[in-house]
């Protein structure tokens, strides 16, 4: 039966919200063509009931939903099933549009909602088979208890959906003309599990780097590519773990405190790393197995040098396809990541640990996160949970947060869990060890709203699905792929397969619930064992004073090759270890790095290297990846903590918040002194140069110096690297004249052709992330490097040295900012360039212009920047607009959980005209945090509305 309700009081709405609703109603009544009568009631129809009483079928007892003034709910129940059933109900109340889009996306069914424009995306996602893998996980891997929770959650969602039409669910559903005949499908447990695949996709590691390196080989030498992917600077930027060893099949931290699982205080002194753990000064990332990649773009130049044309065409088309796949969590790129750190009670004002976390993800409206508390009135075997934190709508449990005993945070480990394989294909199958093996195939039917269904065939090899099948261009790539005598006969040509750990069924959903109820470090590590995909840095603190870290994840061990370049799929030497049956070997969980109560008294994870791989004392024998973040953010956090400790200071919650908002630019500190010394004759450029004098390298939103420096940095990257990139990596629409024979930029138009970039703005190179910091740091020592050499253009002379290129970049930046911000430098500010606009999911991005205006919010002028702790990222190839952000911020106080603090990017509600749609955004932009009540007394004090759910 549908949920029954007692008449609740209508929540008052703000003046701005009323005006927006009025504009929407007038616009729609004025005849924008949506063909249905709109009124205030239509707009408000989907607002959730937040007070009074509702009957929810399936409940065995009452559940209280207590919301504070920001709409953040805290749920109280007497058993686990009721708790998760209520969570599903409340998620659907606030975020069902988001949930509905997510499940259509993960199952490759966006075309059913949005029509033919999503067919290509759906075909690619069907090829990956997220939904099939999620179903296999549910059927064969997950525990009976987890399945019970997933079903209870689904029952709660369905109880909310029963009897509702499109307009009752959201304005977006009504806008799609779904209000008359649309009835949402029943939510299923597999819908929830499939969301983990979207998480894994956006956090998949170095796949984009693998593609980019192969495409660079069309235009750059291997030596040049190596300069653009320098080794990690272990001598300068600390790894997460100081060092350790594997003995008897188990990893043991080096220089740590008490044994894992004990209740030590974590009060050891000292902040230096253990002897020998940072011994390497070269930071070599070479794999201990396999050969170095060759200029051909394949892992071994003796196998198929002639296949590079086919590979390049395949990867170019693949890159275009990847750009169209929704980046739910954020764009891939160097510099994107997250911050988390924990400080022992020895160095805090509270005497117990403080833990901070701020994942950097794609800005969305509503935010990808949903704040919530899940409380058993009395914790027992029937009701095991008492926690609060950040959840994903559409999935039960809490992903990041704390319970009554422990707190945890996450950052992306960045492990190399994907490999691309160039497959040699024939009509009857693919070549593997000189034999033709039949494809595994399945048929998929894509239903299209307002159109005819499309059928596709998915072909899979033992290295994974052929993702290159999703392009007509790639269907004939083999005819253009010359093959060396050492490669197999090409038959119908070449294709590209994807091997990815997330395509093997796993138990990550089990791990979520295990984390939620863990009581100590031993329980935390046990939960982490099952957090297989995506591989995350898990940071830990508990109320007894312990701090810790665990690197979990399903990370493959390779045969030949190191995963940096696409490999020849026809050679079993390059398969993941485990044999021809496709069962890969992974690094044993007992041998994954961890740390517990380290002597230095703190742990920082910000996507830097986990540990230094190699042989010798303090080095790790396995290769987790060769594409770490380069440590700009992590080392800044380390330095801030160490400076406080060195001054015998104690770190407070507010100190942690201040660190989260740190805007210091590492690349500005390196380059600004050089830029200040360059002789400039143009008075306008000289006046801009003066902005850098005395600047402290912080990127505040009102800083003119930050605006000018970042414009100079962008132009340095364009001149020295961007214009030398192959068109496949340059931003779409960026056109230049190149020599027909060499591809290099020239000024002589008579001997050139026009060549335009093809890459999406979020993934174009150089993106300006901390990899590029490291590239430039190494190159500035060589004032005559070939990278500083540029041809004459636009009445500008050619450059032959570093300072000549820097001078040209300073001039170009001056006139760029004049065009964007005006000639008067007193009006310049970084925030005017560096703006955040929050876009409503799907319709707010690609819908009619007036709907985008009504659903989206912003802009906000932000500080921070690329690879700073306050990581408001931007892609230097495409402009200054914000492309990823700290999607939430939290600081957990393990001395008094009620004194913890948190903030979300937007708000609790997914309903565009609700008071809680984006009510946290202004505070978030200023670096402010909300109180985070946890105990019942604190929650009751903060409660503004109470809804009682009854059987």
Tab-separated table of N, CA and C in Angstrom, residues 60-61 77-85 376 382-384:
chain	number	residue	atom	x	y	z
A	60	UNK	N	9.137	-2.950	11.048
A	60	UNK	CA	8.656	-3.729	12.192
A	60	UNK	C	8.501	-2.862	13.436
A	61	UNK	N	9.035	-1.664	13.396
A	61	UNK	CA	8.919	-0.730	14.504
A	61	UNK	C	9.005	0.685	13.978
A	77	UNK	N	16.445	3.780	14.907
A	77	UNK	CA	15.640	2.568	14.736
A	77	UNK	C	16.043	1.539	15.783
A	78	UNK	N	15.277	0.428	15.838
A	78	UNK	CA	15.526	-0.625	16.824
A	78	UNK	C	16.128	-1.891	16.222
A	79	UNK	N	16.242	-1.957	14.886
A	79	UNK	CA	16.891	-3.107	14.263
A	79	UNK	C	17.492	-2.681	12.933
A	80	UNK	N	18.436	-3.478	12.462
A	80	UNK	CA	19.181	-3.121	11.251
A	80	UNK	C	18.275	-2.996	10.033
A	81	UNK	N	17.352	-3.926	9.868
A	81	UNK	CA	16.485	-3.884	8.688
A	81	UNK	C	15.682	-2.591	8.646
A	82	UNK	N	15.110	-2.206	9.773
A	82	UNK	CA	14.338	-0.961	9.802
A	82	UNK	C	15.236	0.238	9.520
A	83	UNK	N	16.463	0.201	10.028
A	83	UNK	CA	17.378	1.316	9.836
A	83	UNK	C	17.691	1.522	8.359
A	84	UNK	N	18.016	0.440	7.659
A	84	UNK	CA	18.382	0.576	6.244
A	84	UNK	C	17.150	0.746	5.357
A	85	UNK	N	16.012	0.212	5.774
A	85	UNK	CA	14.778	0.468	5.037
A	85	UNK	C	14.448	1.958	5.105
A	376	UNK	N	21.232	3.087	15.940
A	376	UNK	CA	20.422	2.135	16.686
A	376	UNK	C	20.138	2.748	18.049
A	382	UNK	N	20.893	-7.376	17.269
A	382	UNK	CA	19.807	-7.105	16.330
A	382	UNK	C	19.961	-5.733	15.665
A	383	UNK	N	20.735	-4.884	16.282
A	383	UNK	CA	20.900	-3.523	15.763
A	383	UNK	C	22.339	-3.100	16.029
A	384	UNK	N	23.197	-3.170	15.016
A	384	UNK	CA	24.652	-3.097	15.201
A	384	UNK	C	25.251	-1.726	14.919
